[in-house]
mmCIF file of C-alpha atoms and ligand atoms in Angstrom:
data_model
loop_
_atom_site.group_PDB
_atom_site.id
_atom_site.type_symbol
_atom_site.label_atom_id
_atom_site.label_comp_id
_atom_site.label_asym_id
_atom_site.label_seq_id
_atom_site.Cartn_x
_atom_site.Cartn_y
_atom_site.Cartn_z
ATOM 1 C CA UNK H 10 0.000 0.000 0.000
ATOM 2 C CA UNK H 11 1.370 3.547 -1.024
ATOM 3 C CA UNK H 12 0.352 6.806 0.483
ATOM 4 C CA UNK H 13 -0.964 9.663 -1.911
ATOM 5 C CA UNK H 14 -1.068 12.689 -0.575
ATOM 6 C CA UNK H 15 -4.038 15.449 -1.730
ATOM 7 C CA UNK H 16 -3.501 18.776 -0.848
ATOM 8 C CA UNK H 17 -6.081 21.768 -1.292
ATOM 9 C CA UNK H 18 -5.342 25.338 -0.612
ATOM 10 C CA UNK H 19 -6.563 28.455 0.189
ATOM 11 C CA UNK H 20 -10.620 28.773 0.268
ATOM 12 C CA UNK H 21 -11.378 25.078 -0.866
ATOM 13 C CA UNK H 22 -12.342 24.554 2.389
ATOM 14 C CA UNK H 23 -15.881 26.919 1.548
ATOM 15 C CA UNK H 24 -16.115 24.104 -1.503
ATOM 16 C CA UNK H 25 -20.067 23.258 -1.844
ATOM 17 C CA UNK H 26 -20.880 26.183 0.388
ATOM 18 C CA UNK H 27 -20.401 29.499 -2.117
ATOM 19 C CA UNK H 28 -20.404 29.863 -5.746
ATOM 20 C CA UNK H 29 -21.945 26.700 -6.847
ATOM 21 C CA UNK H 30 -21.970 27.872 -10.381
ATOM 22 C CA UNK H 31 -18.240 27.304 -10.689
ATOM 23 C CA UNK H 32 -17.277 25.012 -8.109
ATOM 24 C CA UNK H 33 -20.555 22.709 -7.884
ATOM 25 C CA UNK H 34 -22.386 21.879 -4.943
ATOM 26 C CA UNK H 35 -19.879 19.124 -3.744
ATOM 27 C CA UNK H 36 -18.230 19.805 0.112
ATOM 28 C CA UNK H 37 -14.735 19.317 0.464
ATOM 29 C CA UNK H 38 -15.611 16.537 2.955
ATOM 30 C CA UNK H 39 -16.995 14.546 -0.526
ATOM 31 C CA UNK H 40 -13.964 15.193 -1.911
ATOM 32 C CA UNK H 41 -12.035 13.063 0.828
ATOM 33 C CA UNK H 42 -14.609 10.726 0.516
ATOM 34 C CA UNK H 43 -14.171 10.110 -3.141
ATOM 35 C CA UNK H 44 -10.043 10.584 -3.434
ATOM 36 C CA UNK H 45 -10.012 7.563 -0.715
ATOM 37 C CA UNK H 46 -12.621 5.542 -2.584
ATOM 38 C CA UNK H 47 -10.663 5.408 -5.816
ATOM 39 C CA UNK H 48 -7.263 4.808 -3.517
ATOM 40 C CA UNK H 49 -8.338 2.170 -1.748
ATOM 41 C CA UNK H 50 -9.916 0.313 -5.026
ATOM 42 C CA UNK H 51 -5.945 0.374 -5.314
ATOM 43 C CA UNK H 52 -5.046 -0.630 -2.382
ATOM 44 C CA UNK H 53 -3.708 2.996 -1.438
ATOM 45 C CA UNK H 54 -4.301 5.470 0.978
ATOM 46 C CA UNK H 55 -4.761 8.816 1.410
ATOM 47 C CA UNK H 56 -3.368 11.843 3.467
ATOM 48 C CA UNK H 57 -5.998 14.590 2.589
ATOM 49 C CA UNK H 58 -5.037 18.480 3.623
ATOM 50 C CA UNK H 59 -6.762 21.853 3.315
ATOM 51 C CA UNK H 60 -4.760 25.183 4.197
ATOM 52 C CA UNK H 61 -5.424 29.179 3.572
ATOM 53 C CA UNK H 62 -1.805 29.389 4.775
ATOM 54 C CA UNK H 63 0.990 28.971 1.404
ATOM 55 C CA UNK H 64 3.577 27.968 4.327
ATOM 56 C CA UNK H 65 1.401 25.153 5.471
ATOM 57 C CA UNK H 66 1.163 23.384 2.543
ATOM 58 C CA UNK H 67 5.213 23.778 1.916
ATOM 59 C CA UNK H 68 5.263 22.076 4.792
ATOM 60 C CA UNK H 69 3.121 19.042 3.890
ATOM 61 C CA UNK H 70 5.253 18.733 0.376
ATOM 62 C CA UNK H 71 8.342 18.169 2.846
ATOM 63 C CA UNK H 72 6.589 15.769 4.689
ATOM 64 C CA UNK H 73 5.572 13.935 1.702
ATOM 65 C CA UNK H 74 9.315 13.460 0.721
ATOM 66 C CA UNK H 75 9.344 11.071 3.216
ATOM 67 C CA UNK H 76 6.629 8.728 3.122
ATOM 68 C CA UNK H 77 4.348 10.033 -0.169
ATOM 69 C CA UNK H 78 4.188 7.750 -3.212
ATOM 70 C CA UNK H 79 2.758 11.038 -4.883
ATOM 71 C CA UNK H 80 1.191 14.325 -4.702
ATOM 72 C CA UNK H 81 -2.030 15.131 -5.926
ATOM 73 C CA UNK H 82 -2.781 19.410 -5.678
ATOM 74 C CA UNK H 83 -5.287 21.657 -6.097
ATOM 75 C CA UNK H 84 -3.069 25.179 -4.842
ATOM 76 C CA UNK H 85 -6.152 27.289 -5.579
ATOM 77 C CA UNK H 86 -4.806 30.850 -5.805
ATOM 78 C CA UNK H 87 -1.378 29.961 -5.172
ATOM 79 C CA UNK H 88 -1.029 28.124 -8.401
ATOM 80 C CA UNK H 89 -1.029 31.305 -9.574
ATOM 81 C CA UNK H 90 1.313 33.192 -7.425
ATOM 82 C CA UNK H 91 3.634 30.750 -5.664
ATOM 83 C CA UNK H 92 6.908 30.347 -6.151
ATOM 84 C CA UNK H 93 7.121 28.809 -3.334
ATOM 85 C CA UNK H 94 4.847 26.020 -3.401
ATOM 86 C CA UNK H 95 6.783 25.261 -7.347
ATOM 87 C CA UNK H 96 10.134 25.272 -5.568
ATOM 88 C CA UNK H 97 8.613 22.967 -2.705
ATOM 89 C CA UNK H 98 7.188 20.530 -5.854
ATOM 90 C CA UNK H 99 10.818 20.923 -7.467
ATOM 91 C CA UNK H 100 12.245 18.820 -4.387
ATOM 92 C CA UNK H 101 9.529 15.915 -4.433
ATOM 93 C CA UNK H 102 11.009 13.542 -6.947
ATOM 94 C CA UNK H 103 7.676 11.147 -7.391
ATOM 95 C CA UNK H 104 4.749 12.402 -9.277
ATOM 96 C CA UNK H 105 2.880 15.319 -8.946
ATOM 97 C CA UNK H 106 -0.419 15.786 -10.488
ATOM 98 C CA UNK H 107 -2.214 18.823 -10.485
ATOM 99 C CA UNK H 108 -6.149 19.546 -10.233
ATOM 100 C CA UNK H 109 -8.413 22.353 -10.892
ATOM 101 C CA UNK H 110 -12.134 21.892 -10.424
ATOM 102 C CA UNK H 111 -12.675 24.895 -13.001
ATOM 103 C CA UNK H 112 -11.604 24.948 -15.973
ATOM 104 C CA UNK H 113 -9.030 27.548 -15.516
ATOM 105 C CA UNK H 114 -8.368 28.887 -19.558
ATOM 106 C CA UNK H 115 -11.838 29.688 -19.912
ATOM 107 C CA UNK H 116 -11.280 32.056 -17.008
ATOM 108 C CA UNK H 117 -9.873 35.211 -16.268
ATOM 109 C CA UNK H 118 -6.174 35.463 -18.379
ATOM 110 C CA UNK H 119 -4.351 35.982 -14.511
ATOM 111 C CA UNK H 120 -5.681 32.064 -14.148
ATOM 112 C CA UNK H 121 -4.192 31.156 -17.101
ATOM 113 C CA UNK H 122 -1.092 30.499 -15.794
ATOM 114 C CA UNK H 123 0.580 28.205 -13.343
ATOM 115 C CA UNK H 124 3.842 28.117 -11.660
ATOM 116 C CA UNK H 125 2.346 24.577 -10.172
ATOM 117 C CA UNK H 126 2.352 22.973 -14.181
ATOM 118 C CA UNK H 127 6.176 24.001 -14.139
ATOM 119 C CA UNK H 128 6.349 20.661 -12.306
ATOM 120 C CA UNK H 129 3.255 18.937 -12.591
ATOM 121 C CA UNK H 130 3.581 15.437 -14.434
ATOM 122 C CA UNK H 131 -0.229 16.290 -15.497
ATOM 123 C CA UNK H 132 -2.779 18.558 -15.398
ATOM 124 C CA UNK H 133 -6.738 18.417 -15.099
ATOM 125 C CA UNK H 134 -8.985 21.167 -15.236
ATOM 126 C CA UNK H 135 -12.343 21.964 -15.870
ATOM 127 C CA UNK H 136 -13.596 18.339 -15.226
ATOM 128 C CA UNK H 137 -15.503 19.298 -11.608
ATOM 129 C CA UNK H 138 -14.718 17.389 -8.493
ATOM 130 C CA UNK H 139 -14.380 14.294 -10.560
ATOM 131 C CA UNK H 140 -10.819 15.512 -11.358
ATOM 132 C CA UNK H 141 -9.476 14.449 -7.888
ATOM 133 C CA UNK H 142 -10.819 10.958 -8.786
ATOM 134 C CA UNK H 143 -9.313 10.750 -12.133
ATOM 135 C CA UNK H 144 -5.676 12.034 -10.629
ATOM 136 C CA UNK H 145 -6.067 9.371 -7.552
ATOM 137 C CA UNK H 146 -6.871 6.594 -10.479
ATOM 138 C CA UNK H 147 -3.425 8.369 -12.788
ATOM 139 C CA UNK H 148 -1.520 8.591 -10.091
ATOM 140 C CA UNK H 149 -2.228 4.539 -9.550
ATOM 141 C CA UNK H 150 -1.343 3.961 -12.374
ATOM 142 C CA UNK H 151 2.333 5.517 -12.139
ATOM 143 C CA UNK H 152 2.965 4.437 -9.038
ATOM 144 C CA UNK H 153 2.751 0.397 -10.393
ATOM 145 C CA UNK H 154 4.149 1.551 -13.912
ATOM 146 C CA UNK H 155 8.252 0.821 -13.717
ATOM 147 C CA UNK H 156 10.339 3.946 -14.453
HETATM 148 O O1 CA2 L 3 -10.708 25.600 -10.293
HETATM 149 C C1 CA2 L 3 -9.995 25.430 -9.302
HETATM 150 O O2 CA2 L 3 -9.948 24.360 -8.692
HETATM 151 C C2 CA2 L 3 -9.158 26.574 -8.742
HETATM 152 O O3 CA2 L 3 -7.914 26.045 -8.306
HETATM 153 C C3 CA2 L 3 -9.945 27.143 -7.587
HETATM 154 C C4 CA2 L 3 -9.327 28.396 -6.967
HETATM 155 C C5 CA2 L 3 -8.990 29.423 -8.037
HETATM 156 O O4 CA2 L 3 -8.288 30.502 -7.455
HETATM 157 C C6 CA2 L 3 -8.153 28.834 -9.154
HETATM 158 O O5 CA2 L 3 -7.928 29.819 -10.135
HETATM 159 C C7 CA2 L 3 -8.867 27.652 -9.793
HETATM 160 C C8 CA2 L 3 -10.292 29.033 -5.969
HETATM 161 C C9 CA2 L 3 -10.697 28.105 -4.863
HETATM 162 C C10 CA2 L 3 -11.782 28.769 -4.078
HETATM 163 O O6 CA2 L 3 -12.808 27.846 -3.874
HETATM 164 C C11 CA2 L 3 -14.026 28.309 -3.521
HETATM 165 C C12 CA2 L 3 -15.027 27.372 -3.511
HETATM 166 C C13 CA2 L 3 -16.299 27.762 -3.176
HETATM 167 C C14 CA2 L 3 -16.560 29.066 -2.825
HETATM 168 C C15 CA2 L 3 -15.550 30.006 -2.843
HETATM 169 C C16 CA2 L 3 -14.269 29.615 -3.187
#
């Protein structure tokens, strides 16, 4: 069994609760409940995370060099912005897909791009919640594929 780790940033955590044109009516909490669904079909787990705080989620990409098999994100806002969080993702040598409920291109241009993609080994956006469940069932995938 392999640990995947799934880390949300800042305001996913109001997920199902405002703007349910965009982000659907879906809480979070289903999220969790889904991503450990499709890992467990596996036989993985999961290590799910929400954070408004960038440093908090730098800190969970550490941990993850330890004991992660790979890192599924959603860095909200950050995508957009952090340097950090890329840099963090730069020194996490398995894979590292990244998720976006919305479809990101059809959005304002500032959304257009990510400093996250720099490193991400694939990206999904645009495809609702179901996204998570698609990278959990990818990132399955390269986890038994040899290198
Ligand atoms: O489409 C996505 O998943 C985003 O990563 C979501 C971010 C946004 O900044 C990115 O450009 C695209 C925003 C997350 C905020 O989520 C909310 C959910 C419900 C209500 C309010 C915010």
């Amino acid at each position: 069994m392999s640990l995947i780790y799934v880390l949300n940033g800042p305001n996913l955590n109001l997920l199902g609760k405002r703007q349910p044109h965009i982000y659907g009516r879906e809480t979070l909490a289903d999220v969790e409940v889904n991503c450990r669904l499709v890992a467990l079909k596996f036989g993985h787990d999961v290590r799910f995370h929400q954070s408004n705080r960038e440093y908090e989620i730098i800190d969970w990409i550490h941990e993850a060099r330890e004991d992660a098999a790979g890192i599924v994100i959603n860095p909200a806002a950050f995508t957009h912005t952090s340097v950090a969080i890329l840099d963090a993702l730069n020194a996490f040598d398995p894979p590292v897909i990244e998720v976006h409920i919305s479809n990101v291109h059809k959005r304002e241009t500032f959304r257009h791009h990510s400093f996250v993609s720099h490193r991400a080994d694939g990206v999904i956006a645009g495809l609702g919640i179901e996204g998570y469940q698609l990278a959990i069932r990818r990132m399955a995938s390269l986890i038994t594929l040899p290198t």
